[in-house]
PDB file of C-alpha atoms in Angstrom:
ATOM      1  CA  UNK A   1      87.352  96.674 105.801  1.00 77.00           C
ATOM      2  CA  UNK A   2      86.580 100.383 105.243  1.00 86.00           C
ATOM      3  CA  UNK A   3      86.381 101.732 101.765  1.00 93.00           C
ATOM      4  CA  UNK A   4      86.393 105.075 100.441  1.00 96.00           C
ATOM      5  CA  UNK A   5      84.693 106.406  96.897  1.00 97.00           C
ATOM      6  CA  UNK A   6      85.547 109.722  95.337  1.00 98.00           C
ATOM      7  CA  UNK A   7      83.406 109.369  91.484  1.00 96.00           C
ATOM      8  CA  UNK A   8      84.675 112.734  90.121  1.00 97.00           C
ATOM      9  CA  UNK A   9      88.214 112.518  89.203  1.00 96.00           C
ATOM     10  CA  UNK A  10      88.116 115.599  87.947  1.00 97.00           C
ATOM     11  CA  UNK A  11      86.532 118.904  88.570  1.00 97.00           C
ATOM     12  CA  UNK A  12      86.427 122.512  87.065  1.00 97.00           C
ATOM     13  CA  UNK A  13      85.258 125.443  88.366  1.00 97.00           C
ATOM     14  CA  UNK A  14      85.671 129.814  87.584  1.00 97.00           C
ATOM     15  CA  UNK A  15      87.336 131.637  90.259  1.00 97.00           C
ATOM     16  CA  UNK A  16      85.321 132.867  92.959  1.00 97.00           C
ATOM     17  CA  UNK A  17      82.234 130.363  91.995  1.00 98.00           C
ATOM     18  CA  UNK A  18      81.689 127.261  94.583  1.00 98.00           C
ATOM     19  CA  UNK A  19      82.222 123.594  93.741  1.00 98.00           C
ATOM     20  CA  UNK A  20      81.379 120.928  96.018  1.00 98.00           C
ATOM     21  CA  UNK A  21      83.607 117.430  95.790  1.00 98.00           C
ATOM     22  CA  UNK A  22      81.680 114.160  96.596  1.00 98.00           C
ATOM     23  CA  UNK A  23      82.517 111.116  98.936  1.00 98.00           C
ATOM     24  CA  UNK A  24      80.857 108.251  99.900  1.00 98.00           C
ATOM     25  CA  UNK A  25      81.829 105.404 102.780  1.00 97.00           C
ATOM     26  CA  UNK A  26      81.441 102.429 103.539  1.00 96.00           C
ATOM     27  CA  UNK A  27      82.410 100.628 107.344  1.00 93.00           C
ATOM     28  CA  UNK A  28      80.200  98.754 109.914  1.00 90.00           C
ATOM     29  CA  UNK A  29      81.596 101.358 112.723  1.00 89.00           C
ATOM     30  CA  UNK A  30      79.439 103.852 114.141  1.00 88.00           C
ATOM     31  CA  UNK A  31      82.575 105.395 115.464  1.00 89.00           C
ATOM     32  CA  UNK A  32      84.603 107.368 113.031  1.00 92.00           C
ATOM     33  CA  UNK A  33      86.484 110.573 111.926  1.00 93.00           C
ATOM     34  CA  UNK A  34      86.437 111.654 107.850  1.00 95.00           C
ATOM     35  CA  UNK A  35      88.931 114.246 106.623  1.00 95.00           C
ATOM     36  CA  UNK A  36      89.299 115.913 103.676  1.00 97.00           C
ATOM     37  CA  UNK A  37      93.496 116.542 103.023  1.00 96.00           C
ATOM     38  CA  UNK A  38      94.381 118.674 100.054  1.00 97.00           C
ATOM     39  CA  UNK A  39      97.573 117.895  97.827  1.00 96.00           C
ATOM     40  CA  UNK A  40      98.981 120.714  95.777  1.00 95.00           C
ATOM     41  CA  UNK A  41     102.056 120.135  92.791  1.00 93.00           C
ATOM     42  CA  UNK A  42     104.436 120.109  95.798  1.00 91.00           C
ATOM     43  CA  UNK A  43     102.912 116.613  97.023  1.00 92.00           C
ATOM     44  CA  UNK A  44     102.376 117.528 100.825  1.00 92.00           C
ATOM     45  CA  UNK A  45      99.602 116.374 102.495  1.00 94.00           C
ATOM     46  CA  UNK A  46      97.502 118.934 103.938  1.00 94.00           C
ATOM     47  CA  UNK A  47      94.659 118.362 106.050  1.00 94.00           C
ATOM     48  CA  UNK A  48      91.866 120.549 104.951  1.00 96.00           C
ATOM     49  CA  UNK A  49      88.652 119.743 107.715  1.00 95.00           C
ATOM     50  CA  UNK A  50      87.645 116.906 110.015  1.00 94.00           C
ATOM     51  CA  UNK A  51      84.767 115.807 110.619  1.00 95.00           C
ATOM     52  CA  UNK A  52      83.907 113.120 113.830  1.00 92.00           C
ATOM     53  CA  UNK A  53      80.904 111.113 113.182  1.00 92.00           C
ATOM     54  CA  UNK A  54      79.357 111.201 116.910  1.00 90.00           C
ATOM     55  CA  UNK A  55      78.853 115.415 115.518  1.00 89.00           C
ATOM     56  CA  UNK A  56      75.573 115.921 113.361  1.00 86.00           C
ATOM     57  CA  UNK A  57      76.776 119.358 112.800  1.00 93.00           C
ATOM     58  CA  UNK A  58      79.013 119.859 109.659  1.00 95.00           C
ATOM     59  CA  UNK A  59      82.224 120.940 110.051  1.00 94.00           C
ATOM     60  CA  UNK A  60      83.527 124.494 108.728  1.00 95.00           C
ATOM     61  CA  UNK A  61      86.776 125.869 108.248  1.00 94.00           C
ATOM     62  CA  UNK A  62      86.938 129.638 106.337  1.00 96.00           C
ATOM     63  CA  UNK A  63      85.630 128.533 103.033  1.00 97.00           C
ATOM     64  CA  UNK A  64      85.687 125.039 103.581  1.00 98.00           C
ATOM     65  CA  UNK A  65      82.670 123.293 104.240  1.00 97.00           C
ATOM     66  CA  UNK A  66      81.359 119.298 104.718  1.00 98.00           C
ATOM     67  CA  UNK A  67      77.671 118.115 104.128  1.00 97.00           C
ATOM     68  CA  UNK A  68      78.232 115.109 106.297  1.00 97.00           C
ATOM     69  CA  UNK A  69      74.942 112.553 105.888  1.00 96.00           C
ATOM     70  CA  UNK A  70      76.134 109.808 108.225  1.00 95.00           C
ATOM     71  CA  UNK A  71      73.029 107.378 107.095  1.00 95.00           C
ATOM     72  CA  UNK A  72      73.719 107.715 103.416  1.00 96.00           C
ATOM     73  CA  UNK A  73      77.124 107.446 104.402  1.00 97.00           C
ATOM     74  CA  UNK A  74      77.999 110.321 102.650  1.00 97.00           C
ATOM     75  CA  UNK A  75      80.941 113.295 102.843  1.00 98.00           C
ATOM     76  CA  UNK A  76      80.946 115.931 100.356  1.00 98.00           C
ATOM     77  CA  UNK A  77      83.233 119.389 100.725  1.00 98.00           C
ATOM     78  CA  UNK A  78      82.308 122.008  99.655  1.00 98.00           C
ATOM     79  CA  UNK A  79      84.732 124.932  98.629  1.00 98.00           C
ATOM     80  CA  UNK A  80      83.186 128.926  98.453  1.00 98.00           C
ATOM     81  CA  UNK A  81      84.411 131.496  96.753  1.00 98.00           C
ATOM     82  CA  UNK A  82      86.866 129.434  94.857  1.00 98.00           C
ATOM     83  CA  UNK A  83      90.986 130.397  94.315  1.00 97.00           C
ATOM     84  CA  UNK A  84      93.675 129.897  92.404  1.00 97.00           C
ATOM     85  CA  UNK A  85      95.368 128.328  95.161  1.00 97.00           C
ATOM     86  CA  UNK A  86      92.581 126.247  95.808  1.00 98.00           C
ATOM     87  CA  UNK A  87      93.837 123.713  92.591  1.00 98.00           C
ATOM     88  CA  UNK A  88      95.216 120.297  93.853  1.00 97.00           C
ATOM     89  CA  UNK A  89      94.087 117.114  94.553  1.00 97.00           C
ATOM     90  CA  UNK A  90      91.391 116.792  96.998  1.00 98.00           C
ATOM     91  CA  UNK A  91      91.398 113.449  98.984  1.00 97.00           C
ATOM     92  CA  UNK A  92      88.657 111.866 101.154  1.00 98.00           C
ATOM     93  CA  UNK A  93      90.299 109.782 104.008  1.00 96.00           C
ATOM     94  CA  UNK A  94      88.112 107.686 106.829  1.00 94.00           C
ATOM     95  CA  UNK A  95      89.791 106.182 110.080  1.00 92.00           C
ATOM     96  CA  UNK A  96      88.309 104.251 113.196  1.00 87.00           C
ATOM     97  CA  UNK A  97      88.105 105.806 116.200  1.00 81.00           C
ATOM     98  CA  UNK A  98      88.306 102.852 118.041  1.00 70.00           C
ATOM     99  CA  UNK A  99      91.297 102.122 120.319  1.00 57.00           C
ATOM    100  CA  UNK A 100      94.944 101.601 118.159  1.00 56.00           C
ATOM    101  CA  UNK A 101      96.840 103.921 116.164  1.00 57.00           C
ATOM    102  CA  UNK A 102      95.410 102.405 112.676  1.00 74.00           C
ATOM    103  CA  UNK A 103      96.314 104.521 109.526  1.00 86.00           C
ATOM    104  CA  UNK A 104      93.691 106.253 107.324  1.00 91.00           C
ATOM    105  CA  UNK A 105      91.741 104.821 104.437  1.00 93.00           C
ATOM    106  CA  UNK A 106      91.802 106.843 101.072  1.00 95.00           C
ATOM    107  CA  UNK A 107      89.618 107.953  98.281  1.00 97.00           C
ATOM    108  CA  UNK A 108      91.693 108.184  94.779  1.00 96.00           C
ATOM    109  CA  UNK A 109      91.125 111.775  94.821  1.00 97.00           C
ATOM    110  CA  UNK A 110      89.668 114.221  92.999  1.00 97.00           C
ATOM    111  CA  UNK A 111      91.614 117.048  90.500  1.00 97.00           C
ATOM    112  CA  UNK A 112      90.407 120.326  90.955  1.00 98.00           C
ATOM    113  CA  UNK A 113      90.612 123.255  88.737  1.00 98.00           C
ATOM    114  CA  UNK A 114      90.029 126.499  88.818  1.00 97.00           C
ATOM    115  CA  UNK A 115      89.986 128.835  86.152  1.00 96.00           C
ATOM    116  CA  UNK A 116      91.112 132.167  86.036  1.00 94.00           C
TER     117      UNK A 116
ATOM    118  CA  UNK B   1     111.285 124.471 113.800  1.00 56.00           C
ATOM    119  CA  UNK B   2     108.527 121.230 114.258  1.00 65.00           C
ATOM    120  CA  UNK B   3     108.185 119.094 111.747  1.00 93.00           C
ATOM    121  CA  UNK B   4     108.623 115.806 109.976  1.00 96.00           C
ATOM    122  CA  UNK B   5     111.522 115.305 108.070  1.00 96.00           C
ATOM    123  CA  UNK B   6     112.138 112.948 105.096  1.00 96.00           C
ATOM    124  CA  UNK B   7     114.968 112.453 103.298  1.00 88.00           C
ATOM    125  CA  UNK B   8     116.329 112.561 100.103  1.00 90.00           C
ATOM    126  CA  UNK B   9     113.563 114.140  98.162  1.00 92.00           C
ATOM    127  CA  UNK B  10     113.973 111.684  95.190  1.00 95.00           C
ATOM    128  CA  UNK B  11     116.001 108.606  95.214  1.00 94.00           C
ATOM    129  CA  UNK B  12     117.076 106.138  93.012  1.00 94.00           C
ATOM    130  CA  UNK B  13     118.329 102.244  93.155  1.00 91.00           C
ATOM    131  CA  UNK B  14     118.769  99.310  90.660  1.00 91.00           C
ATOM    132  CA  UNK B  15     116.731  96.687  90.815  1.00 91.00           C
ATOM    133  CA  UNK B  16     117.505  93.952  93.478  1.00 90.00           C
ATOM    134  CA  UNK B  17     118.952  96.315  96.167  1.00 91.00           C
ATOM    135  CA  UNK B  18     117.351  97.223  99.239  1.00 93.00           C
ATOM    136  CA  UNK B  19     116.793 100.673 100.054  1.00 94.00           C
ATOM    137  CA  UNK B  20     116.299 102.214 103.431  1.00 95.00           C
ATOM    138  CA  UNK B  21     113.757 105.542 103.312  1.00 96.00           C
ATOM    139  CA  UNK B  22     114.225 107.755 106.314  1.00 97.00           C
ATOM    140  CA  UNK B  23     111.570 109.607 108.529  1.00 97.00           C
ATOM    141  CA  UNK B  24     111.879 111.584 111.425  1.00 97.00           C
ATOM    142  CA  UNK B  25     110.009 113.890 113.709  1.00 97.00           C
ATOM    143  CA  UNK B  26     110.491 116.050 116.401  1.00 96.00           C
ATOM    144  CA  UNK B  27     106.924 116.724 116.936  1.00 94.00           C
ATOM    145  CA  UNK B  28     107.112 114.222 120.272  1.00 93.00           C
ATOM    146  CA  UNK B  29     104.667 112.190 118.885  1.00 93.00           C
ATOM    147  CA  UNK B  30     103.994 108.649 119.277  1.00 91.00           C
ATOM    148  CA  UNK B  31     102.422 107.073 116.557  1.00 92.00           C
ATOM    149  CA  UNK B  32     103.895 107.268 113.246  1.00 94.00           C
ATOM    150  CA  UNK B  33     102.847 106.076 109.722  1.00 95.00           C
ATOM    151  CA  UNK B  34     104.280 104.902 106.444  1.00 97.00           C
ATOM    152  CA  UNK B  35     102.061 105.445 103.378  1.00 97.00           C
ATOM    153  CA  UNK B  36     102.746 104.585  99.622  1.00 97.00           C
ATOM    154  CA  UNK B  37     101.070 106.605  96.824  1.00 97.00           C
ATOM    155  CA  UNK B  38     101.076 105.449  92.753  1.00 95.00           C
ATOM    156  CA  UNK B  39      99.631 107.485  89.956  1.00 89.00           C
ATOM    157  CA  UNK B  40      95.792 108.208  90.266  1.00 83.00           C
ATOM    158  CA  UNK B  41      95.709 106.551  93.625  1.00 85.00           C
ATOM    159  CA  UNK B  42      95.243 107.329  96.630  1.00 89.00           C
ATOM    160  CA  UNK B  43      97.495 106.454  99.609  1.00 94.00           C
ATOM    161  CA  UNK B  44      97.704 103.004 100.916  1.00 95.00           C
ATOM    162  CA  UNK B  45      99.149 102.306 104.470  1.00 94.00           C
ATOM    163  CA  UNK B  46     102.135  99.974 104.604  1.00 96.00           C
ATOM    164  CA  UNK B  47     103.277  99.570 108.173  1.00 96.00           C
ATOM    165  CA  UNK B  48     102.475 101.585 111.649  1.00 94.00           C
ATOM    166  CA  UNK B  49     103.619 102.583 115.122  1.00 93.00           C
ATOM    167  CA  UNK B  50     102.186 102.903 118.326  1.00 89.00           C
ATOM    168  CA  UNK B  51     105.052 103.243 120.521  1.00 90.00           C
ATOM    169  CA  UNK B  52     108.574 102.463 120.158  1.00 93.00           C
ATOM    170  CA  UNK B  53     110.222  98.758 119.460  1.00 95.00           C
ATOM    171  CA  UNK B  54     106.433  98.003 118.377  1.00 93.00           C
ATOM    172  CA  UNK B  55     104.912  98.282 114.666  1.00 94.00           C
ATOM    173  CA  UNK B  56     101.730  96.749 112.651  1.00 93.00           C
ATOM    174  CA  UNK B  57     101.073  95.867 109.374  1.00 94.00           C
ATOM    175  CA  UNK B  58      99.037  97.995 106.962  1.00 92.00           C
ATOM    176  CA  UNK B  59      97.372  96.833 103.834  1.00 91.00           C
ATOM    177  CA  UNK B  60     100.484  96.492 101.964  1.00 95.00           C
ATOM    178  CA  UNK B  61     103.202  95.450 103.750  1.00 96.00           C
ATOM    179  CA  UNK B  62     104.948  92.675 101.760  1.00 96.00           C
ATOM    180  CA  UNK B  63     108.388  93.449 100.686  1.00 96.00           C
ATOM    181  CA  UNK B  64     108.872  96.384 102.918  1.00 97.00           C
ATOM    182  CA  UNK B  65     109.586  95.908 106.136  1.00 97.00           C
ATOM    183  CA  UNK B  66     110.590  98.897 109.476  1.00 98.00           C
ATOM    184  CA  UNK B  67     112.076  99.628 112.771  1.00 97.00           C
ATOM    185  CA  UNK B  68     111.380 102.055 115.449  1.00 97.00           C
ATOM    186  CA  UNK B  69     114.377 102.058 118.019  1.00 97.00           C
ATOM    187  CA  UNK B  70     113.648 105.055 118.804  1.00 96.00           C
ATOM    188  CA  UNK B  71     110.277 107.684 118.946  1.00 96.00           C
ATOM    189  CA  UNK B  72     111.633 110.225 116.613  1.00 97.00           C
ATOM    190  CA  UNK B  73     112.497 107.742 113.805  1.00 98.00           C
ATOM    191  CA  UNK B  74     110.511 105.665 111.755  1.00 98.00           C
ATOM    192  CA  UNK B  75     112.881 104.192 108.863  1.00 98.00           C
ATOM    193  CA  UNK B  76     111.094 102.088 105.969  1.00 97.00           C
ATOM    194  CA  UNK B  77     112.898  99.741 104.100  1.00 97.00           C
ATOM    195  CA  UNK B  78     112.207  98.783 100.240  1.00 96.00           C
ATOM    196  CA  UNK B  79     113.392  95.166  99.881  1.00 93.00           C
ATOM    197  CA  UNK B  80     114.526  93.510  96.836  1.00 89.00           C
ATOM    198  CA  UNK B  81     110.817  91.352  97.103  1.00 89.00           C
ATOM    199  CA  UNK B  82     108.545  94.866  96.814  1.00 89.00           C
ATOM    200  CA  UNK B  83     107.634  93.816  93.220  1.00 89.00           C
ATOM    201  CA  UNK B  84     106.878  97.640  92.057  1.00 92.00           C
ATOM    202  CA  UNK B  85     108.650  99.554  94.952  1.00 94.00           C
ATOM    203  CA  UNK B  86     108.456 102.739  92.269  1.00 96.00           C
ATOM    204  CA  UNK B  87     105.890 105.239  93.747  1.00 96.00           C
ATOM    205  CA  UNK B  88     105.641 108.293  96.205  1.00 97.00           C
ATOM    206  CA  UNK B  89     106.345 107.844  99.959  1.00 98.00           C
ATOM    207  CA  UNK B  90     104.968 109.489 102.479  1.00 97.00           C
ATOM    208  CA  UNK B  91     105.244 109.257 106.521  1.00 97.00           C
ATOM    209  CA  UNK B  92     103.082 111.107 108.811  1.00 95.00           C
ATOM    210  CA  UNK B  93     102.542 111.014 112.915  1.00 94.00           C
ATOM    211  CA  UNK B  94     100.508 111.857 115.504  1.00 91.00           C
ATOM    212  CA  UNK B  95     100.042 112.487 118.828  1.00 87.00           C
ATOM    213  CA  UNK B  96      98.650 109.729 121.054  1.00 74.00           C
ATOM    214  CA  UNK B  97      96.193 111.692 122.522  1.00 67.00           C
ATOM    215  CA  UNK B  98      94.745 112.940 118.944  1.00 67.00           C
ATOM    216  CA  UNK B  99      95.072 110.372 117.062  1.00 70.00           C
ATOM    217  CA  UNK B 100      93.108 111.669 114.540  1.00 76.00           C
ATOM    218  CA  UNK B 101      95.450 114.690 113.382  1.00 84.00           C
ATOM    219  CA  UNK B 102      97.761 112.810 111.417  1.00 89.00           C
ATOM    220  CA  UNK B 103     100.931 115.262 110.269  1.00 91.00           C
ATOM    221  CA  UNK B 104     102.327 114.114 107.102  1.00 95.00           C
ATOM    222  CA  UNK B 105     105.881 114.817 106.035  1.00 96.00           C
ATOM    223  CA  UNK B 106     106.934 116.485 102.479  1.00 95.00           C
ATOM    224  CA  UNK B 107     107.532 112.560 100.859  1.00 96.00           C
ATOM    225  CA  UNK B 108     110.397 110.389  99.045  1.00 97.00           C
ATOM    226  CA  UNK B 109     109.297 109.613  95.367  1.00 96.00           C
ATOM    227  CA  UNK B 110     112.214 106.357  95.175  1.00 96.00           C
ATOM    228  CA  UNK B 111     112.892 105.284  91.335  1.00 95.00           C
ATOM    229  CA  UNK B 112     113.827 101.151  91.064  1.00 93.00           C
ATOM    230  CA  UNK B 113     114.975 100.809  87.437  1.00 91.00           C
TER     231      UNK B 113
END
């Protein structure tokens, strides 16, 4: 079974500044996407990048960038010129890519902050 | 507009009745997923659906169990043997094609007391 490992709970950052969340994996698949979905106070799920594994280069959306190490099995995001509607929870999520419509596996998130 | 719908927002039971959480989407999609979040956690998948009349079980499906009669629904049912059915659900689809883009709906938070 695939497990995912978010080891910050909680992060702070100023306004404007960067912050990068971490992530690490584990599976036996060399197949794979990993997402990063952001949860603000209303609880929706909103997916913020995806990243497919078979891709050495990282993914970028806007400010939203991955440093995806596939050996180390590693997933970080990182977020530039941070906002104040940047503050949620930030979840890591893995799924196989393999044939099936399997669900995703989830980190326990991270809290992020930002300070005005 | 296109979207997943779930409905009520918040609901609330006694203990030892079943409760039956409704999803449904108009997205056309054909896989659809129920997920269960607690405090501090992350989500966990209960059940899933391919196609219609057909479903799986996630990593915690005892004492829930679900139907799909039809593509656009996806109804999850909290029975009276869910031993802590109180947390945040959500359901979320996707299309077969990409089924990687999973589209999550706004959530039920259900309160057994």
């Amino acid at each position: 079974a695939q497990t995912v490992t978010q080891s910050q709970p909680e992060m702070s950052v100023q306004e404007a500044e960067t912050v990068t969340l971490s992530c690490t994996y584990d599976t036996s698949e060399s197949d794979y996407y990993l997402f990063w979905y952001k949860q603000p106070p209303s609880r929706q799920m909103i997916l913020v990048i995806r990243q497919e594994a078979y891709k050495q280069q990282n993914a970028t959306e806007n400010r939203f960038s991955v440093n995806f190490q596939k050996a180390a099995k590693s997933f970080s995001l990182k977020i530039s010129d941070s906002q104040l509607g940047d503050a949620a929870m930030y979840f890591c999520a893995y799924l196989n890519s393999g044939g099936g419509a399997d669900g995703l596996t989830f980190g326990k998130g991270t809290h992020l902050i930002i300070q005005p | 507009d296109g979207g997943i719908t779930q409905s009520p927002k918040y609901l609330f039971r006694k203990e030892g009745q079943n409760v039956t959480l409704s999803c449904e989407q108009n997205l056309n999609h054909d896989a659809m997923y129920w997920y269960r979040q607690d405090p501090g956690q992350g989500l966990r998948l209960i059940y899933y659906s391919q196609i219609v009349n057909d479903f799986q079980k996630g990593d915690i499906a005892e004492g829930y169990s679900v139907s799909r009669e039809k593509k656009e629904s996806f109804p999850l049912t909290v029975t009276s043997a869910q031993k802590n059915p109180t947390a945040f659900y959500l359901c979320a689809s996707s299309p077969d094609s990409l089924r990687s883009k999973q589209y999550f709906g706004p959530g039920t938070r259900l309160t057994v007391t």
